[in-house]
Coordinates of C-alpha atoms (C1' of nucleotides) and ligand atoms in Angstrom, one line a residue:
Chain A
M1 CA 204.0 79.2 196.4
H2 CA 204.9 82.2 198.3
P3 CA 204.4 82.6 202.1
Q4 CA 201.6 84.2 204.1
H5 CA 198.9 82.7 201.9
E6 CA 196.3 80.3 203.0
H7 CA 195.9 78.6 199.7
K8 CA 193.1 76.3 200.9
D9 CA 191.0 79.4 201.2
C10 CA 191.8 80.4 197.6
I11 CA 190.5 77.0 196.4
A12 CA 187.5 77.0 198.5
N13 CA 186.6 80.5 197.5
A14 CA 187.2 79.8 193.8
L15 CA 184.9 76.8 194.0
E16 CA 182.2 78.7 195.8
Q17 CA 182.3 81.4 193.2
A18 CA 182.2 78.9 190.4
I19 CA 179.1 77.3 191.9
S20 CA 177.3 80.5 192.2
I21 CA 178.3 81.7 188.7
C22 CA 177.2 78.5 187.1
E23 CA 173.9 78.6 188.9
E24 CA 173.3 82.2 187.8
K25 CA 174.0 81.3 184.2
G26 CA 172.1 78.1 184.4
V27 CA 175.0 75.9 183.3
R28 CA 176.0 72.7 184.8
F29 CA 179.0 72.6 187.1
T30 CA 179.5 68.8 186.9
R31 CA 181.8 66.7 189.0
L32 CA 184.3 66.5 186.2
R33 CA 184.4 70.3 185.7
R34 CA 184.7 70.8 189.4
S35 CA 187.6 68.3 189.6
V36 CA 189.4 70.1 186.8
L37 CA 188.8 73.5 188.4
E38 CA 190.1 72.1 191.7
L39 CA 193.2 70.8 190.1
V40 CA 193.8 74.1 188.4
W41 CA 193.6 75.9 191.7
E42 CA 195.5 73.3 193.7
N43 CA 198.4 73.8 191.5
H44 CA 198.5 77.5 192.4
G45 CA 199.9 78.6 189.1
P46 CA 199.6 77.8 185.5
I47 CA 199.0 74.1 184.8
K48 CA 199.2 72.3 181.6
A49 CA 196.3 70.3 180.2
Y50 CA 198.3 67.0 180.2
D51 CA 199.3 67.6 183.8
I52 CA 195.6 67.9 184.7
L53 CA 195.1 64.7 182.7
K54 CA 197.7 62.8 184.7
Q55 CA 196.4 64.0 188.0
L56 CA 192.8 63.1 187.2
D57 CA 194.0 59.8 185.9
S58 CA 195.4 58.8 189.3
D59 CA 192.0 59.5 190.8
I60 CA 189.5 58.1 188.4
A61 CA 190.3 55.5 185.7
S62 CA 192.0 56.4 182.5
V63 CA 191.1 59.9 181.5
K64 CA 191.6 60.8 177.9
P65 CA 192.6 64.2 176.5
P66 CA 189.2 65.3 175.2
T67 CA 187.7 64.9 178.6
V68 CA 190.2 67.4 180.0
Y69 CA 190.0 69.8 177.1
R70 CA 186.2 69.8 177.1
A71 CA 186.2 70.7 180.8
L72 CA 188.7 73.4 180.2
D73 CA 186.7 74.8 177.3
F74 CA 183.7 75.0 179.6
L75 CA 185.7 76.7 182.3
L76 CA 187.2 79.1 179.8
E77 CA 183.8 80.0 178.3
N78 CA 182.4 80.8 181.7
G79 CA 185.4 82.8 182.7
L80 CA 186.5 80.5 185.5
V81 CA 189.9 79.9 184.1
H82 CA 192.2 81.7 181.6
R83 CA 194.6 80.3 179.1
L84 CA 198.1 81.6 179.0
N85 CA 199.1 81.5 175.4
S86 CA 202.7 82.0 176.0
L87 CA 202.8 78.9 178.2
N88 CA 200.2 76.7 176.7
A89 CA 198.8 76.5 180.2
F90 CA 195.7 77.3 182.2
V91 CA 195.2 79.3 185.4
G92 CA 192.2 80.0 187.6
C93 CA 190.6 83.4 187.3
S94 CA 191.1 85.3 190.5
H95 CA 187.9 87.3 190.1
P96 CA 185.5 85.6 187.8
E97 CA 182.5 87.6 189.1
A98 CA 184.1 90.8 187.8
H99 CA 186.7 89.9 185.2
K100 CA 187.1 92.5 182.6
D101 CA 190.4 93.3 180.8
C102 CA 193.1 91.7 182.8
Y103 CA 196.6 90.7 182.1
F104 CA 199.2 88.4 183.7
L105 CA 202.5 88.9 185.3
I106 CA 204.2 85.6 185.0
C107 CA 207.3 84.9 187.1
T108 CA 209.8 82.8 185.3
E109 CA 211.4 81.9 188.6
C110 CA 208.6 80.5 190.7
G111 CA 206.1 80.1 187.9
E112 CA 203.3 82.0 189.5
A113 CA 201.0 84.1 187.4
M114 CA 199.5 87.1 188.9
E115 CA 196.2 88.4 187.4
C116 CA 196.0 92.1 187.3
C117 CA 193.8 94.9 186.1
S118 CA 195.0 98.3 185.0
N119 CA 192.8 101.1 183.7
D120 CA 195.8 102.8 182.2
L121 CA 196.5 99.7 180.2
V122 CA 192.9 99.3 179.1
T123 CA 192.8 102.9 178.1
A124 CA 196.1 102.6 176.2
I125 CA 194.8 99.6 174.3
T126 CA 191.5 101.2 173.5
K127 CA 193.3 104.3 172.2
T128 CA 195.6 102.3 170.1
G129 CA 192.7 100.5 168.6
Q130 CA 191.0 103.8 167.7
K131 CA 194.2 105.2 166.3
N132 CA 194.6 102.3 164.0
D133 CA 191.0 102.0 163.2
F134 CA 190.9 98.6 164.6
R135 CA 188.0 97.1 166.6
P136 CA 189.6 95.0 169.4
A137 CA 187.8 91.8 170.4
H138 CA 190.2 90.0 172.6
V139 CA 193.5 91.0 174.2
T140 CA 196.3 88.6 175.1
L141 CA 198.7 90.4 177.5
E142 CA 201.2 88.3 179.2
I143 CA 204.3 89.8 180.8
T144 CA 207.0 87.4 181.9
G145 CA 209.7 88.5 184.3
E146 CA 210.7 88.1 188.0
C147 CA 208.4 88.7 190.9
A148 CA 209.3 90.6 194.1
D149 CA 209.5 87.4 196.2
C150 CA 211.8 85.7 193.8
R151 CA 214.1 88.8 193.5
G152 CA 214.4 88.7 197.3
A153 CA 212.8 92.1 197.5
I154 CA 211.6 93.2 200.9
Chain B
M1 CA 196.3 91.4 151.5
H2 CA 194.7 94.8 151.3
P3 CA 195.0 97.2 148.4
Q4 CA 197.4 100.0 147.6
H5 CA 200.4 98.0 148.9
E6 CA 203.3 96.9 146.8
H7 CA 204.1 93.8 148.7
K8 CA 207.1 92.9 146.6
D9 CA 208.7 96.0 148.0
C10 CA 208.0 94.8 151.5
I11 CA 209.8 91.6 150.8
A12 CA 212.7 93.1 149.1
N13 CA 213.1 95.6 151.9
A14 CA 212.8 93.0 154.6
L15 CA 215.5 91.0 152.9
E16 CA 217.8 93.9 152.5
Q17 CA 217.4 94.8 156.2
A18 CA 218.0 91.2 157.2
I19 CA 221.2 91.1 155.2
S20 CA 222.5 94.2 156.7
I21 CA 221.5 93.3 160.3
C22 CA 223.2 89.9 160.0
E23 CA 226.3 91.4 158.6
E24 CA 226.5 93.9 161.4
K25 CA 226.0 91.2 164.0
G26 CA 228.4 88.8 162.3
V27 CA 225.9 86.1 162.0
R28 CA 225.3 84.0 158.9
F29 CA 222.2 84.7 156.8
T30 CA 222.3 81.4 155.0
R31 CA 220.3 80.3 152.0
L32 CA 217.9 78.3 154.2
R33 CA 217.4 81.2 156.6
R34 CA 216.8 83.5 153.7
S35 CA 214.3 81.1 152.1
V36 CA 212.4 80.9 155.4
L37 CA 212.3 84.6 155.8
E38 CA 211.2 85.1 152.3
L39 CA 208.3 82.6 152.8
V40 CA 207.3 84.4 156.0
W41 CA 207.2 87.7 154.1
E42 CA 205.6 86.3 151.0
N43 CA 202.7 85.1 153.0
H44 CA 202.1 88.6 154.1
G45 CA 200.6 87.7 157.5
P46 CA 201.2 85.2 160.2
I47 CA 202.3 81.8 158.8
K48 CA 202.6 78.5 160.6
A49 CA 205.8 76.5 160.9
Y50 CA 204.3 73.5 159.0
D51 CA 203.1 75.7 156.2
I52 CA 206.6 77.0 155.8
L53 CA 207.7 73.4 155.8
K54 CA 205.3 72.5 153.0
Q55 CA 206.3 75.4 150.9
L56 CA 210.0 74.7 151.3
D57 CA 209.3 71.1 150.6
S58 CA 207.9 71.8 147.1
D59 CA 211.1 73.7 146.2
I60 CA 213.8 71.6 147.7
A61 CA 213.6 67.9 148.6
S62 CA 211.9 66.7 151.7
V63 CA 212.4 69.3 154.4
K64 CA 212.0 68.1 158.0
P65 CA 210.5 70.1 160.9
P66 CA 213.8 70.8 162.8
T67 CA 215.1 72.5 159.7
V68 CA 212.3 75.0 159.7
Y69 CA 212.3 75.4 163.5
R70 CA 216.0 76.1 163.6
A71 CA 215.8 78.7 160.9
L72 CA 212.8 80.3 162.7
D73 CA 214.8 80.2 166.0
F74 CA 217.6 82.1 164.3
L75 CA 215.3 84.6 162.8
L76 CA 213.6 85.1 166.2
E77 CA 216.8 85.5 168.0
N78 CA 217.9 88.1 165.6
G79 CA 214.6 90.0 165.7
L80 CA 213.8 89.3 162.1
V81 CA 210.5 87.6 162.8
H82 CA 208.1 87.5 165.7
R83 CA 206.1 84.6 167.1
L84 CA 202.4 85.2 167.7
N85 CA 201.6 83.0 170.7
S86 CA 197.9 83.3 170.3
L87 CA 198.2 81.8 166.8
N88 CA 201.2 79.6 167.0
A89 CA 202.4 81.4 164.0
F90 CA 205.3 83.6 162.8
V91 CA 205.4 87.0 161.1
G92 CA 208.1 89.2 159.8
C93 CA 209.2 92.1 161.9
S94 CA 208.3 95.3 160.2
H95 CA 211.1 97.3 161.6
P96 CA 213.9 95.0 162.8
E97 CA 216.5 97.8 162.9
A98 CA 214.6 99.6 165.6
H99 CA 212.2 97.0 167.2
K100 CA 211.5 97.7 170.8
D101 CA 208.2 97.1 172.6
C102 CA 205.7 96.3 170.0
Y103 CA 202.4 94.6 169.9
F104 CA 200.1 93.1 167.3
L105 CA 196.7 94.0 166.0
I106 CA 195.5 90.7 164.5
C107 CA 192.5 90.8 162.2
T108 CA 190.4 87.7 162.5
E109 CA 188.8 88.4 159.2
C110 CA 191.7 88.8 156.8
G111 CA 194.4 87.3 159.0
E112 CA 196.8 90.2 158.8
A113 CA 198.8 91.2 161.8
M114 CA 199.8 94.8 162.1
E115 CA 202.9 95.5 164.2
C116 CA 202.6 98.7 166.3
C117 CA 204.4 100.7 168.9
S118 CA 202.7 102.8 171.5
N119 CA 204.5 104.8 174.1
D120 CA 201.4 104.9 176.2
L121 CA 201.3 101.2 176.2
V122 CA 204.9 100.8 177.1
T123 CA 204.5 103.4 179.9
A124 CA 201.4 101.6 181.2
I125 CA 203.2 98.3 181.2
T126 CA 206.3 99.7 182.9
K127 CA 204.1 101.4 185.6
T128 CA 202.1 98.3 186.2
G129 CA 205.4 96.4 186.7
Q130 CA 206.6 98.9 189.2
K131 CA 203.3 98.9 191.1
N132 CA 203.4 95.2 191.5
D133 CA 207.1 95.1 192.2
F134 CA 207.6 92.9 189.2
R135 CA 210.6 93.2 186.8
P136 CA 209.3 92.6 183.3
A137 CA 211.5 90.8 180.9
H138 CA 209.3 90.0 178.0
V139 CA 205.8 91.2 176.9
T140 CA 203.3 89.3 174.8
L141 CA 200.6 91.7 173.6
E142 CA 198.3 90.4 170.9
I143 CA 195.0 92.1 170.2
T144 CA 192.6 90.2 167.9
G145 CA 189.7 92.0 166.3
E146 CA 188.6 93.5 163.0
C147 CA 190.7 95.8 160.9
A148 CA 189.4 98.9 159.1
D149 CA 189.5 97.4 155.7
C150 CA 187.6 94.3 156.7
R151 CA 184.9 96.4 158.4
G152 CA 184.5 98.3 155.2
A153 CA 185.5 101.5 157.0
I154 CA 186.5 104.3 154.7
Chain C
dC1 C1' 245.0 71.7 153.2
dG2 C1' 243.7 70.6 158.4
dT3 C1' 240.8 71.6 162.2
dG4 C1' 237.5 73.3 165.1
dT5 C1' 233.0 75.5 164.7
dT6 C1' 228.5 76.3 162.9
dA7 C1' 224.8 74.8 160.2
dT8 C1' 222.0 71.3 158.1
dG9 C1' 220.1 66.6 157.5
dT10 C1' 217.8 62.6 159.5
dT11 C1' 215.3 59.7 162.6
dA12 C1' 212.5 59.4 166.1
dT13 C1' 209.5 61.0 169.5
dA14 C1' 207.4 64.4 172.7
dA15 C1' 203.8 67.7 173.7
dT16 C1' 199.6 69.9 172.6
dA17 C1' 194.9 69.6 170.7
dT18 C1' 190.8 68.1 168.0
dA19 C1' 187.4 65.1 165.0
dA20 C1' 184.0 61.7 165.0
dC21 C1' 181.1 58.7 166.9
dA22 C1' 179.2 55.9 171.0
dA23 C1' 177.3 55.6 175.6
dA24 C1' 175.7 57.8 179.6
dA25 C1' 173.5 61.1 182.5
dC26 C1' 170.2 64.5 182.9
dA27 C1' 165.9 67.5 182.4
dG28 C1' 161.3 68.3 181.7
dG29 C1' 157.0 67.0 180.1
dA30 C1' 153.4 63.2 179.2
Chain D
dT1 C1' 157.2 56.9 186.3
dC2 C1' 158.6 56.6 181.8
dC3 C1' 159.7 58.8 177.4
dT4 C1' 162.4 61.7 174.7
dG5 C1' 165.5 65.2 173.3
dT6 C1' 169.6 67.5 175.0
dT7 C1' 173.8 67.8 177.2
dT8 C1' 177.8 65.6 179.0
dT9 C1' 181.2 62.1 179.1
dG10 C1' 183.7 58.1 177.1
dT11 C1' 186.5 56.2 173.5
dT12 C1' 189.3 55.7 169.4
dA13 C1' 191.9 57.7 166.3
dT14 C1' 194.5 61.3 164.4
dA15 C1' 196.0 66.2 163.6
dT16 C1' 199.1 69.8 164.9
dT17 C1' 203.1 71.8 167.0
dA18 C1' 207.7 71.2 168.6
dT19 C1' 212.2 69.1 170.2
dA20 C1' 216.0 65.5 171.3
dA21 C1' 219.8 63.2 169.6
dC22 C1' 223.1 62.1 166.6
dA23 C1' 225.2 62.1 161.7
dT24 C1' 226.9 64.7 157.9
dA25 C1' 228.1 68.8 155.5
dA26 C1' 229.6 73.6 155.0
dC27 C1' 232.3 77.1 156.5
dA28 C1' 236.1 80.0 158.6
dC29 C1' 240.5 80.6 159.3
dG30 C1' 245.2 79.6 160.3
Ligands
ZN1 ZN1 190.2 86.8 185.2
ZN2 ZN1 208.4 84.5 191.5
ZN3 ZN1 209.2 93.9 165.4
ZN4 ZN1 191.2 92.6 158.2

DNA sequence: CGTGTTATGTTATAATATAACAAAACAGGA
DNA sequence: TCCTGTTTTGTTATATTATAACATAACACG
């Protein structure tokens, strides 16, 4: 995790938003789902399902894979986390209230995944869909590379 | 597979290109690697490693996973196939001689994956990297949706 | 040939994910 | 409160995807 970043605030903020979103939607933000979301955020970066499993397991007794995957499915459906296909990992959504077409900059050095939006990108994707007569439903855009902090950039 | 498409030509063409690329690079396009590439192309669309395994298995005797994965690794390294992270599947590169920054339009109806290039997209990605002070190394861009043929478009 | 290198075979196991059914927790009305 | 249907969680088993580690075979080249 990089400096100048009060990560506790991230987590608290994410949980608050999750609570309010679930309330709005009338879906249940249960203890399990909350725990999983907390773990996702505590990790501050993409986390694997089986790592969540291990960490839950130390708390409560003997958690099994379906428990974790179901919680993750719920969080995915409600836009509270994202799945990074190139890593088989999960990461908290940094703006679940307003998530639209986002993509990820994944640093191979520190492992962090920055969630970004770009109108240019959205426009380019829309255009390319039109040009190819293709109706896009879902976009996976994951860019790996090296972040500024890890390159020692100022 | 959609109409007006002589797929045999695709396969033959892909093999020819593979042979010439491997020769240029001084790497060995062995019988196994050739078989795997053929299967990838025959399928005309993303194919899973274990499906390749099954199909090889019916030909030769008892093929094991590492055999397939190693051949796929070779083909990936040499740009002859691509891996679709969102599907855990592999697809032949449609222009291995000149592949640069491509992306995929994946139809959820017919399962075909069209490989496309777009300067706008590349530009947008480059820009977003610069803006975030991020040095991109590899881009995964996979767009799922419905293709023209499957929508019954003219 | 002989020899080092690259490729393939083989066994075992790791890592990721889901199916199917049972028990429990919960919600909302009688 | 209690009943009842629904949703969530627990549990067992298994499917799917991928790699480690070591043995053998094929090849390249002097
Ligand atoms: Zn998001
Ligand atoms: Zn970094
Ligand atoms: Zn390509
Ligand atoms: Zn289609």
